[in-house]
Amino acid sequence: MTQISRTEEKTQSREMAASHLLALIEGLLRESPSHAQAADHLSLDSGMDRDLGLDSLSRTELLTRVEDEFGVSLPDHALLAESPRALLELINTARGVPQTSAAEPTPMPGGSRQQAPDHATTLIQALDWHLQTHPERMHILLYGDSDEPEPINYAELWQGASRVSGGLLERGVQAGDRVAIMLPTGWGYFFSFFGILLAGAVPVPIYPPTRPSQLEEHLRRHGRILANAGAQLLITVPEAQGVARLLKAQAGTLRHILGWEDLANVETERTPVARTAGNIAFLQYTSGSTGDPKGVMLTHAQLLANIRAMGEAVGASSSDVFVSWLPLYHDMGLIGAWLGSLYYGMPLVVMSPLRFLTRPSRWLRAIQQHQGSLSAAPNFGYELCLSKIRPEEIEGLDLSSWRWAFNGAEPVSATTLERFGQRFTPYGFRSTAQAPVYGLAEAAVGLAFPPPERGPRIDRIRREPFMTAGEATPAPGSETDSLSLVACGRPLKGYKVRVVNANGQTLPERHEGRLEFQGPSATHGYFNNPQATQNLIHDGWLDTGDRGYLAAGDIYVTGRIKEMIVRGGRNIWPYELEQAVAGVPGIRRGCVAVFPSADPASGTERLVILAETRETESQALQRLRAAVRAQVSDLLGIAPDEIILAPPHTVLKTSSGKIRRAALRTLYEQGRLHQGPRGVPWQVLRILLSSARLGLLRSARRMTETLYAGWAWLIFYILVPPVWLSVVLLPRIGWRWSVIRLAIRILRRLIGVSLRVEGLQNRPAPDQPCVWVANHASYLDSLILIDALPGDPAYVAKQELKEGFFSGIFLQRLETLFIERFDTRRSALGAETFAPRLRAGQSLVFFPEGTFQREPGLLAFRSGAFLAATEAGAPVVPVTIKGTRKLLPAGVWKPRRVQLEAVMAQALLPDGSGWSTAVRLREDVRRVILRELDEPDLG
């Protein structure tokens, strides 16, 4: 009994020590806003550097607190502990508590089994968690050409992705490079997406060609997207590689077009390239991207935040089963179905959109066979089930397992909801499972979900007040001329939605206006499109591009802002009109477009209706026009200006099935709407001619850039020898710096690079030592600071530069301080020399990111500069360097002519002493630079 009591006592002691240590680490992390997110996912197995972002000085501070709290003296190598668990073992050893054994594992905090990778900060970490926890667990069941699905587990996904990653790295793909995926639903897509992530690159999903008649437009659209993304490589199926090569001239950065099997031939697995929560996970190009491509930048943190918020809203767990036919190049299929399933460890049953479209009953049968609990489709998917499924196809169907039937990605029809519920209730389907949702790529995917088991909520409002004044007044039951709008849910936890008018003022409930949102997954903007980003974000709120109103907490979406038609003082929304026209017998359902067109004569907008029909006889077409005109007049009280009846496949749609009204309006106004589709040979010829012209222009530009780069390097290498000798031989430090500044200015003048320096008035007095802190984006940053900063401060550089013969002599003659980046103990000891130099009157220059990368964004700051400033009571001056990443990016040796800027902000003084003061100072300085830099926060 005594032995058992002692064992229990030791176990409790270890558990208390674990909880105490985690509390200490959490307190340290929460002192810094940039580390607070890491505190939310803290565990004993979190990586000190990888997951928690603790640099050498942060660990030194942690050890000081640990020794004080536990009353122990830890060995020096405790600074090297890679996780809290490793540090805990050292603490227990110092306290005389025996180590845990294999038969007596340390319990998880809270005593419950972890159900999802809550500590993960990237998609790679989420997959790795499943790989370590249950590698053989079935992840995906893929329906291909056979009626028997093929399974894959987490280990197989990792292995396939690792091979693709190796193939990418062998072809020179670097961290931050964009790699496009143009693949149908299949193993190649899954392996390629995560293979790109493992290589540190950024996936760019685009959809493969569909109809030959639209080949030319398809390639032009994708060419603009690939050019905007700067894609280095395109992964596609072998059958499309010949056509895809036409894209090379459209996108000048595209170097390789390969199949995923060509990449997966690599047998040796590569170590994943490290990425952080703030790195871009993938670019999601909005489905309507045309002449102005909008690639939504989504970081790992934003994706995981949205997945977690959606999962909490639906109560997702590993016991769920997601059944999906949604395309993987669309956010609803990629994030909502696949990545959400991967995160929560639920099986994903997936089939191609074509398999569903040819026989919609396959979707419902898959839900029954695999006991699917979650599934989603746009409104047209539910309509297809109503119109295309014959009773004999679903005999014996059981949909009782389906608890969330999401309806989103396009306007939701109240009629569709009602009819679907009535049709499939006899088959076990519960109408309360129907969940109209609202989301957009700029929020990752999901923004609003309804409460569980509530079912659809329909708002009947009076038509006239809404169309004339935007007031959503509830209609009495006796009123026949009303609008029925579907509630699309309430904002997810952590998200906010508001409705504003044209002046940006918030509107009260039941008043229609522009919908704006905030939330943890809100994008920082569009890739390489600053103008579109500026139009997207207003005072911290993101413009959805939709109009709508709020009522009793629910969001009611009324239409796209740019598609509203104003006629006679009334607002006309295309969707309702399209639905009404589609109900006319002889008109193809889902193939009607309503759009405005300017009337030069009257200065007003004409109402144009384009509808597809299979009728070809003139009398039948005349009857259809009369029926459409009557339908519109009955609904709106006004007649359309023009009704165009066209053959099938005239109405253009996006990859997600939405009507491309703006593109149709352009064709109509150019008089090209009635032109039949050009033959494939003619389309290919036009693309080839266009590609040849672009190729010539690009070749001329490349030649110019090469000549400029050669001239710049020639001048640089002419200047290097005399500057090196001068620095080594001149006796005074001031003379050495003068020679370097003169050489830098000669170099800039001869290669045509200007430097604008702002904020010189913010520099401290000449006799006051300070700490200059700058962002780091290129090898040229030091040269820019030497040119811009007053006085002769000492620079802090990495230890590796001291070890080189020429660089070591050169930098030591400039009294450079060196810091060890990779040896944690030596890094902490080296930082102790900073404060004495400041107190001796020497100003210091730091790049607190410690490194730089090609990808835009500000990395986390190390603590040395700020701890030194705090100990010496010296001011810190934030300096923001702009343009060097474009002039000479990481891994690129071809400089380009750009304008450079160095912006000096007002000096910040430490408001006390100690670690907490240094952390606050670090965060304040970083915030100043991030605001001025206008780049993503990768910290």
mmCIF file of N, CA, C and O in Angstrom, residues 379 407-414 417 436-440 445-449 454 457-459 461 466 470 472 483-491 497-499 510-517 543-551 553-564 572-576 579 658 661:
data_model
loop_
_atom_site.group_PDB
_atom_site.id
_atom_site.type_symbol
_atom_site.label_atom_id
_atom_site.label_comp_id
_atom_site.label_asym_id
_atom_site.label_seq_id
_atom_site.Cartn_x
_atom_site.Cartn_y
_atom_site.Cartn_z
ATOM 1 N N ASN A 379 -26.898 25.244 -55.155
ATOM 2 C CA ASN A 379 -28.335 25.062 -55.328
ATOM 3 C C ASN A 379 -28.659 24.214 -56.556
ATOM 4 O O ASN A 379 -29.573 23.389 -56.528
ATOM 5 N N ASN A 407 -25.924 24.084 -48.453
ATOM 6 C CA ASN A 407 -26.329 24.641 -49.740
ATOM 7 C C ASN A 407 -25.691 26.016 -49.848
ATOM 8 O O ASN A 407 -26.051 26.940 -49.114
ATOM 9 N N GLY A 408 -24.704 26.151 -50.736
ATOM 10 C CA GLY A 408 -24.003 27.430 -50.850
ATOM 11 C C GLY A 408 -23.322 27.561 -52.187
ATOM 12 O O GLY A 408 -23.561 26.791 -53.109
ATOM 13 N N ALA A 409 -22.454 28.580 -52.308
ATOM 14 C CA ALA A 409 -21.654 28.886 -53.501
ATOM 15 C C ALA A 409 -22.445 29.616 -54.583
ATOM 16 O O ALA A 409 -21.849 30.129 -55.526
ATOM 17 N N GLU A 410 -23.755 29.650 -54.475
ATOM 18 C CA GLU A 410 -24.585 30.418 -55.395
ATOM 19 C C GLU A 410 -25.897 30.726 -54.669
ATOM 20 O O GLU A 410 -26.164 30.164 -53.602
ATOM 21 N N PRO A 411 -26.719 31.633 -55.213
ATOM 22 C CA PRO A 411 -27.976 31.959 -54.522
ATOM 23 C C PRO A 411 -28.807 30.714 -54.231
ATOM 24 O O PRO A 411 -28.926 29.809 -55.056
ATOM 25 N N VAL A 412 -29.385 30.708 -53.030
ATOM 26 C CA VAL A 412 -30.182 29.569 -52.577
ATOM 27 C C VAL A 412 -31.646 29.868 -52.840
ATOM 28 O O VAL A 412 -32.156 30.926 -52.462
ATOM 29 N N SER A 413 -32.329 28.929 -53.461
ATOM 30 C CA SER A 413 -33.737 29.104 -53.814
ATOM 31 C C SER A 413 -34.633 28.511 -52.732
ATOM 32 O O SER A 413 -34.470 27.343 -52.347
ATOM 33 N N ALA A 414 -35.576 29.311 -52.253
ATOM 34 C CA ALA A 414 -36.533 28.821 -51.264
ATOM 35 C C ALA A 414 -37.367 27.684 -51.847
ATOM 36 O O ALA A 414 -37.697 26.717 -51.145
ATOM 37 N N LEU A 417 -35.351 24.413 -51.772
ATOM 38 C CA LEU A 417 -35.299 23.854 -50.418
ATOM 39 C C LEU A 417 -36.596 23.122 -50.084
ATOM 40 O O LEU A 417 -36.581 21.997 -49.561
ATOM 41 N N PRO A 436 -28.621 26.268 -45.573
ATOM 42 C CA PRO A 436 -28.098 27.314 -46.458
ATOM 43 C C PRO A 436 -26.963 28.059 -45.758
ATOM 44 O O PRO A 436 -27.103 28.471 -44.596
ATOM 45 N N VAL A 437 -25.832 28.177 -46.426
ATOM 46 C CA VAL A 437 -24.658 28.799 -45.824
ATOM 47 C C VAL A 437 -24.156 29.904 -46.746
ATOM 48 O O VAL A 437 -24.526 29.987 -47.915
ATOM 49 N N TYR A 438 -23.275 30.735 -46.192
ATOM 50 C CA TYR A 438 -22.736 31.857 -46.957
ATOM 51 C C TYR A 438 -21.233 31.928 -46.726
ATOM 52 O O TYR A 438 -20.758 31.776 -45.598
ATOM 53 N N GLY A 439 -20.514 32.112 -47.794
ATOM 54 C CA GLY A 439 -19.067 32.240 -47.688
ATOM 55 C C GLY A 439 -18.489 32.840 -48.946
ATOM 56 O O GLY A 439 -19.204 33.107 -49.923
ATOM 57 N N LEU A 440 -17.200 33.057 -48.937
ATOM 58 C CA LEU A 440 -16.508 33.625 -50.084
ATOM 59 C C LEU A 440 -15.022 33.329 -49.937
ATOM 60 O O LEU A 440 -14.526 33.061 -48.830
ATOM 61 N N VAL A 445 -13.435 30.142 -46.960
ATOM 62 C CA VAL A 445 -14.625 29.573 -47.595
ATOM 63 C C VAL A 445 -15.878 29.935 -46.805
ATOM 64 O O VAL A 445 -16.823 30.479 -47.338
ATOM 65 N N GLY A 446 -15.926 29.643 -45.509
ATOM 66 C CA GLY A 446 -17.153 29.830 -44.747
ATOM 67 C C GLY A 446 -17.179 31.127 -43.963
ATOM 68 O O GLY A 446 -16.176 31.529 -43.365
ATOM 69 N N LEU A 447 -18.331 31.785 -43.952
ATOM 70 C CA LEU A 447 -18.520 32.994 -43.160
ATOM 71 C C LEU A 447 -19.734 32.889 -42.243
ATOM 72 O O LEU A 447 -19.715 33.388 -41.116
ATOM 73 N N ALA A 448 -20.802 32.245 -42.709
ATOM 74 C CA ALA A 448 -22.030 32.160 -41.910
ATOM 75 C C ALA A 448 -22.656 30.781 -42.053
ATOM 76 O O ALA A 448 -22.785 30.272 -43.164
ATOM 77 N N PHE A 449 -23.027 30.189 -40.914
ATOM 78 C CA PHE A 449 -23.712 28.897 -40.861
ATOM 79 C C PHE A 449 -24.955 29.045 -39.994
ATOM 80 O O PHE A 449 -24.949 29.809 -39.026
ATOM 81 N N ARG A 454 -31.795 23.487 -37.353
ATOM 82 C CA ARG A 454 -32.849 24.500 -37.428
ATOM 83 C C ARG A 454 -33.659 24.365 -38.698
ATOM 84 O O ARG A 454 -34.861 24.634 -38.725
ATOM 85 N N ARG A 457 -34.744 28.897 -43.045
ATOM 86 C CA ARG A 457 -35.569 30.011 -42.573
ATOM 87 C C ARG A 457 -35.816 30.929 -43.762
ATOM 88 O O ARG A 457 -34.883 31.468 -44.359
ATOM 89 N N ILE A 458 -37.078 31.110 -44.119
ATOM 90 C CA ILE A 458 -37.471 31.900 -45.290
ATOM 91 C C ILE A 458 -38.094 33.209 -44.816
ATOM 92 O O ILE A 458 -38.981 33.215 -43.959
ATOM 93 N N ASP A 459 -37.617 34.309 -45.380
ATOM 94 C CA ASP A 459 -38.143 35.631 -45.035
ATOM 95 C C ASP A 459 -38.974 36.159 -46.202
ATOM 96 O O ASP A 459 -38.433 36.405 -47.291
ATOM 97 N N ILE A 461 -40.846 39.173 -47.761
ATOM 98 C CA ILE A 461 -40.852 40.627 -47.599
ATOM 99 C C ILE A 461 -41.648 41.273 -48.725
ATOM 100 O O ILE A 461 -41.835 40.691 -49.803
ATOM 101 N N PHE A 466 -38.901 47.137 -50.903
ATOM 102 C CA PHE A 466 -37.546 46.613 -51.040
ATOM 103 C C PHE A 466 -36.905 47.100 -52.335
ATOM 104 O O PHE A 466 -35.740 47.503 -52.348
ATOM 105 N N GLY A 470 -35.023 49.728 -50.542
ATOM 106 C CA GLY A 470 -34.121 48.790 -49.885
ATOM 107 C C GLY A 470 -34.550 48.399 -48.490
ATOM 108 O O GLY A 470 -33.714 47.969 -47.687
ATOM 109 N N ALA A 472 -36.473 45.844 -46.116
ATOM 110 C CA ALA A 472 -36.965 44.462 -46.105
ATOM 111 C C ALA A 472 -38.109 44.346 -45.108
ATOM 112 O O ALA A 472 -37.962 43.815 -44.005
ATOM 113 N N LEU A 483 -41.473 38.894 -51.974
ATOM 114 C CA LEU A 483 -40.212 38.224 -52.267
ATOM 115 C C LEU A 483 -39.921 37.219 -51.157
ATOM 116 O O LEU A 483 -40.155 37.504 -49.983
ATOM 117 N N SER A 484 -39.392 36.068 -51.523
ATOM 118 C CA SER A 484 -38.996 35.069 -50.539
ATOM 119 C C SER A 484 -37.476 34.935 -50.568
ATOM 120 O O SER A 484 -36.901 34.533 -51.588
ATOM 121 N N LEU A 485 -36.843 35.292 -49.480
ATOM 122 C CA LEU A 485 -35.386 35.243 -49.380
ATOM 123 C C LEU A 485 -34.976 34.248 -48.299
ATOM 124 O O LEU A 485 -35.625 34.138 -47.260
ATOM 125 N N VAL A 486 -33.886 33.556 -48.538
ATOM 126 C CA VAL A 486 -33.440 32.486 -47.654
ATOM 127 C C VAL A 486 -32.354 33.005 -46.715
ATOM 128 O O VAL A 486 -31.392 33.646 -47.156
ATOM 129 N N ALA A 487 -32.491 32.712 -45.433
ATOM 130 C CA ALA A 487 -31.451 33.047 -44.463
ATOM 131 C C ALA A 487 -30.228 32.174 -44.704
ATOM 132 O O ALA A 487 -30.345 30.949 -44.826
ATOM 133 N N CYS A 488 -29.064 32.802 -44.804
ATOM 134 C CA CYS A 488 -27.835 32.066 -45.094
ATOM 135 C C CYS A 488 -26.979 31.872 -43.846
ATOM 136 O O CYS A 488 -25.763 31.691 -43.944
ATOM 137 N N GLY A 489 -27.614 31.902 -42.684
ATOM 138 C CA GLY A 489 -26.892 31.596 -41.461
ATOM 139 C C GLY A 489 -26.436 32.826 -40.698
ATOM 140 O O GLY A 489 -26.693 33.971 -41.087
ATOM 141 N N ARG A 490 -25.743 32.560 -39.597
ATOM 142 C CA ARG A 490 -25.217 33.599 -38.722
ATOM 143 C C ARG A 490 -23.694 33.542 -38.747
ATOM 144 O O ARG A 490 -23.119 32.482 -38.976
ATOM 145 N N PRO A 491 -23.021 34.681 -38.510
ATOM 146 C CA PRO A 491 -21.550 34.676 -38.577
ATOM 147 C C PRO A 491 -20.947 33.615 -37.660
ATOM 148 O O PRO A 491 -21.402 33.398 -36.537
ATOM 149 N N VAL A 497 -20.147 40.584 -39.189
ATOM 150 C CA VAL A 497 -20.716 41.025 -40.464
ATOM 151 C C VAL A 497 -21.519 42.290 -40.216
ATOM 152 O O VAL A 497 -22.228 42.383 -39.202
ATOM 153 N N ARG A 498 -21.403 43.246 -41.095
ATOM 154 C CA ARG A 498 -22.207 44.456 -40.999
ATOM 155 C C ARG A 498 -22.727 44.835 -42.375
ATOM 156 O O ARG A 498 -22.206 44.373 -43.400
ATOM 157 N N VAL A 499 -23.742 45.682 -42.396
ATOM 158 C CA VAL A 499 -24.335 46.188 -43.635
ATOM 159 C C VAL A 499 -24.137 47.699 -43.648
ATOM 160 O O VAL A 499 -24.496 48.384 -42.681
ATOM 161 N N ARG A 510 -32.807 44.997 -41.318
ATOM 162 C CA ARG A 510 -33.808 45.003 -42.393
ATOM 163 C C ARG A 510 -33.655 46.199 -43.337
ATOM 164 O O ARG A 510 -34.609 46.629 -43.948
ATOM 165 N N HIS A 511 -32.444 46.707 -43.444
ATOM 166 C CA HIS A 511 -32.130 47.711 -44.459
ATOM 167 C C HIS A 511 -31.000 47.157 -45.317
ATOM 168 O O HIS A 511 -29.939 46.806 -44.808
ATOM 169 N N GLU A 512 -31.266 47.113 -46.619
ATOM 170 C CA GLU A 512 -30.306 46.495 -47.525
ATOM 171 C C GLU A 512 -29.136 47.429 -47.809
ATOM 172 O O GLU A 512 -29.299 48.647 -47.954
ATOM 173 N N GLY A 513 -27.938 46.832 -47.893
ATOM 174 C CA GLY A 513 -26.749 47.588 -48.242
ATOM 175 C C GLY A 513 -25.626 46.631 -48.595
ATOM 176 O O GLY A 513 -25.846 45.452 -48.879
ATOM 177 N N ARG A 514 -24.417 47.154 -48.557
ATOM 178 C CA ARG A 514 -23.252 46.349 -48.887
ATOM 179 C C ARG A 514 -22.819 45.537 -47.670
ATOM 180 O O ARG A 514 -22.704 46.058 -46.569
ATOM 181 N N LEU A 515 -22.561 44.252 -47.873
ATOM 182 C CA LEU A 515 -22.128 43.373 -46.785
ATOM 183 C C LEU A 515 -20.610 43.453 -46.631
ATOM 184 O O LEU A 515 -19.873 43.329 -47.615
ATOM 185 N N GLU A 516 -20.154 43.660 -45.398
ATOM 186 C CA GLU A 516 -18.736 43.668 -45.085
ATOM 187 C C GLU A 516 -18.491 42.722 -43.913
ATOM 188 O O GLU A 516 -19.394 42.458 -43.123
ATOM 189 N N PHE A 517 -17.245 42.237 -43.787
ATOM 190 C CA PHE A 517 -16.979 41.287 -42.707
ATOM 191 C C PHE A 517 -15.578 41.452 -42.152
ATOM 192 O O PHE A 517 -14.690 42.055 -42.776
ATOM 193 N N ASP A 543 -14.853 44.036 -48.069
ATOM 194 C CA ASP A 543 -16.050 44.138 -48.895
ATOM 195 C C ASP A 543 -16.333 42.793 -49.548
ATOM 196 O O ASP A 543 -15.489 42.257 -50.271
ATOM 197 N N THR A 544 -17.506 42.232 -49.297
ATOM 198 C CA THR A 544 -17.848 40.938 -49.886
ATOM 199 C C THR A 544 -18.215 41.047 -51.358
ATOM 200 O O THR A 544 -18.217 40.040 -52.075
ATOM 201 N N GLY A 545 -18.555 42.241 -51.818
ATOM 202 C CA GLY A 545 -19.058 42.392 -53.174
ATOM 203 C C GLY A 545 -20.529 42.044 -53.301
ATOM 204 O O GLY A 545 -21.096 42.111 -54.386
ATOM 205 N N ASP A 546 -21.161 41.680 -52.167
ATOM 206 C CA ASP A 546 -22.578 41.315 -52.156
ATOM 207 C C ASP A 546 -23.398 42.368 -51.435
ATOM 208 O O ASP A 546 -22.895 43.109 -50.577
ATOM 209 N N ARG A 547 -24.676 42.401 -51.782
ATOM 210 C CA ARG A 547 -25.646 43.208 -51.044
ATOM 211 C C ARG A 547 -26.540 42.279 -50.231
ATOM 212 O O ARG A 547 -26.738 41.114 -50.580
ATOM 213 N N GLY A 548 -27.075 42.802 -49.158
ATOM 214 C CA GLY A 548 -27.945 41.994 -48.321
ATOM 215 C C GLY A 548 -28.422 42.788 -47.121
ATOM 216 O O GLY A 548 -28.182 43.997 -47.009
ATOM 217 N N TYR A 549 -29.086 42.087 -46.209
ATOM 218 C CA TYR A 549 -29.538 42.730 -44.971
ATOM 219 C C TYR A 549 -29.488 41.714 -43.848
ATOM 220 O O TYR A 549 -29.340 40.499 -44.062
ATOM 221 N N LEU A 550 -29.550 42.210 -42.625
ATOM 222 C CA LEU A 550 -29.533 41.375 -41.431
ATOM 223 C C LEU A 550 -30.908 41.418 -40.773
ATOM 224 O O LEU A 550 -31.566 42.464 -40.762
ATOM 225 N N ALA A 551 -31.317 40.291 -40.231
ATOM 226 C CA ALA A 551 -32.595 40.216 -39.508
ATOM 227 C C ALA A 551 -32.504 39.105 -38.478
ATOM 228 O O ALA A 551 -32.239 37.952 -38.842
ATOM 229 N N GLY A 553 -30.276 38.311 -36.450
ATOM 230 C CA GLY A 553 -28.984 37.639 -36.430
ATOM 231 C C GLY A 553 -28.618 36.913 -37.695
ATOM 232 O O GLY A 553 -27.458 36.512 -37.869
ATOM 233 N N ASP A 554 -29.553 36.712 -38.611
ATOM 234 C CA ASP A 554 -29.283 35.986 -39.850
ATOM 235 C C ASP A 554 -28.905 36.942 -40.983
ATOM 236 O O ASP A 554 -29.320 38.110 -41.003
ATOM 237 N N ILE A 555 -28.137 36.400 -41.925
ATOM 238 C CA ILE A 555 -27.719 37.151 -43.104
ATOM 239 C C ILE A 555 -28.601 36.753 -44.276
ATOM 240 O O ILE A 555 -28.775 35.559 -44.556
ATOM 241 N N TYR A 556 -29.141 37.736 -44.964
ATOM 242 C CA TYR A 556 -29.938 37.506 -46.173
ATOM 243 C C TYR A 556 -29.206 38.183 -47.334
ATOM 244 O O TYR A 556 -29.078 39.406 -47.372
ATOM 245 N N VAL A 557 -28.689 37.376 -48.251
ATOM 246 C CA VAL A 557 -27.942 37.900 -49.394
ATOM 247 C C VAL A 557 -28.912 38.148 -50.542
ATOM 248 O O VAL A 557 -29.688 37.268 -50.918
ATOM 249 N N THR A 558 -28.853 39.363 -51.100
ATOM 250 C CA THR A 558 -29.811 39.723 -52.150
ATOM 251 C C THR A 558 -29.197 39.760 -53.540
ATOM 252 O O THR A 558 -29.927 39.743 -54.525
ATOM 253 N N GLY A 559 -27.864 39.818 -53.650
ATOM 254 C CA GLY A 559 -27.256 39.797 -54.976
ATOM 255 C C GLY A 559 -25.897 40.455 -54.983
ATOM 256 O O GLY A 559 -25.448 41.033 -54.002
ATOM 257 N N ARG A 560 -25.221 40.345 -56.141
ATOM 258 C CA ARG A 560 -23.923 40.978 -56.320
ATOM 259 C C ARG A 560 -24.096 42.462 -56.601
ATOM 260 O O ARG A 560 -24.983 42.874 -57.350
ATOM 261 N N ILE A 561 -23.227 43.266 -56.003
ATOM 262 C CA ILE A 561 -23.325 44.720 -56.164
ATOM 263 C C ILE A 561 -23.211 45.121 -57.628
ATOM 264 O O ILE A 561 -24.011 45.913 -58.139
ATOM 265 N N LYS A 562 -22.218 44.559 -58.333
ATOM 266 C CA LYS A 562 -21.961 44.998 -59.697
ATOM 267 C C LYS A 562 -23.012 44.509 -60.689
ATOM 268 O O LYS A 562 -22.991 44.908 -61.847
ATOM 269 N N GLU A 563 -23.926 43.635 -60.230
ATOM 270 C CA GLU A 563 -24.922 43.081 -61.148
ATOM 271 C C GLU A 563 -26.313 43.675 -60.944
ATOM 272 O O GLU A 563 -27.264 43.266 -61.604
ATOM 273 N N MET A 564 -26.442 44.607 -60.006
ATOM 274 C CA MET A 564 -27.743 45.214 -59.772
ATOM 275 C C MET A 564 -28.135 46.096 -60.968
ATOM 276 O O MET A 564 -27.306 46.808 -61.535
ATOM 277 N N ILE A 572 -33.374 46.065 -59.453
ATOM 278 C CA ILE A 572 -33.757 44.750 -59.967
ATOM 279 C C ILE A 572 -32.575 43.815 -59.794
ATOM 280 O O ILE A 572 -31.468 44.094 -60.261
ATOM 281 N N TRP A 573 -32.823 42.681 -59.124
ATOM 282 C CA TRP A 573 -31.769 41.703 -58.902
ATOM 283 C C TRP A 573 -31.909 40.571 -59.910
ATOM 284 O O TRP A 573 -32.967 39.969 -60.044
ATOM 285 N N PRO A 574 -30.856 40.284 -60.665
ATOM 286 C CA PRO A 574 -30.956 39.321 -61.770
ATOM 287 C C PRO A 574 -31.434 37.941 -61.358
ATOM 288 O O PRO A 574 -32.170 37.295 -62.099
ATOM 289 N N TYR A 575 -31.028 37.455 -60.187
ATOM 290 C CA TYR A 575 -31.263 36.050 -59.860
ATOM 291 C C TYR A 575 -32.748 35.712 -59.830
ATOM 292 O O TYR A 575 -33.175 34.698 -60.391
ATOM 293 N N GLU A 576 -33.551 36.562 -59.171
ATOM 294 C CA GLU A 576 -34.979 36.260 -59.078
ATOM 295 C C GLU A 576 -35.612 36.224 -60.468
ATOM 296 O O GLU A 576 -36.436 35.354 -60.780
ATOM 297 N N GLN A 579 -34.631 33.045 -62.356
ATOM 298 C CA GLN A 579 -35.397 31.904 -61.888
ATOM 299 C C GLN A 579 -36.802 31.888 -62.478
ATOM 300 O O GLN A 579 -37.321 30.833 -62.865
ATOM 301 N N LYS A 658 -21.617 29.568 -61.647
ATOM 302 C CA LYS A 658 -22.302 30.854 -61.584
ATOM 303 C C LYS A 658 -22.362 31.492 -62.970
ATOM 304 O O LYS A 658 -21.460 31.337 -63.784
ATOM 305 N N ARG A 661 -22.354 37.114 -65.878
ATOM 306 C CA ARG A 661 -23.177 38.175 -66.464
ATOM 307 C C ARG A 661 -22.331 39.286 -67.072
ATOM 308 O O ARG A 661 -22.670 39.837 -68.129
#
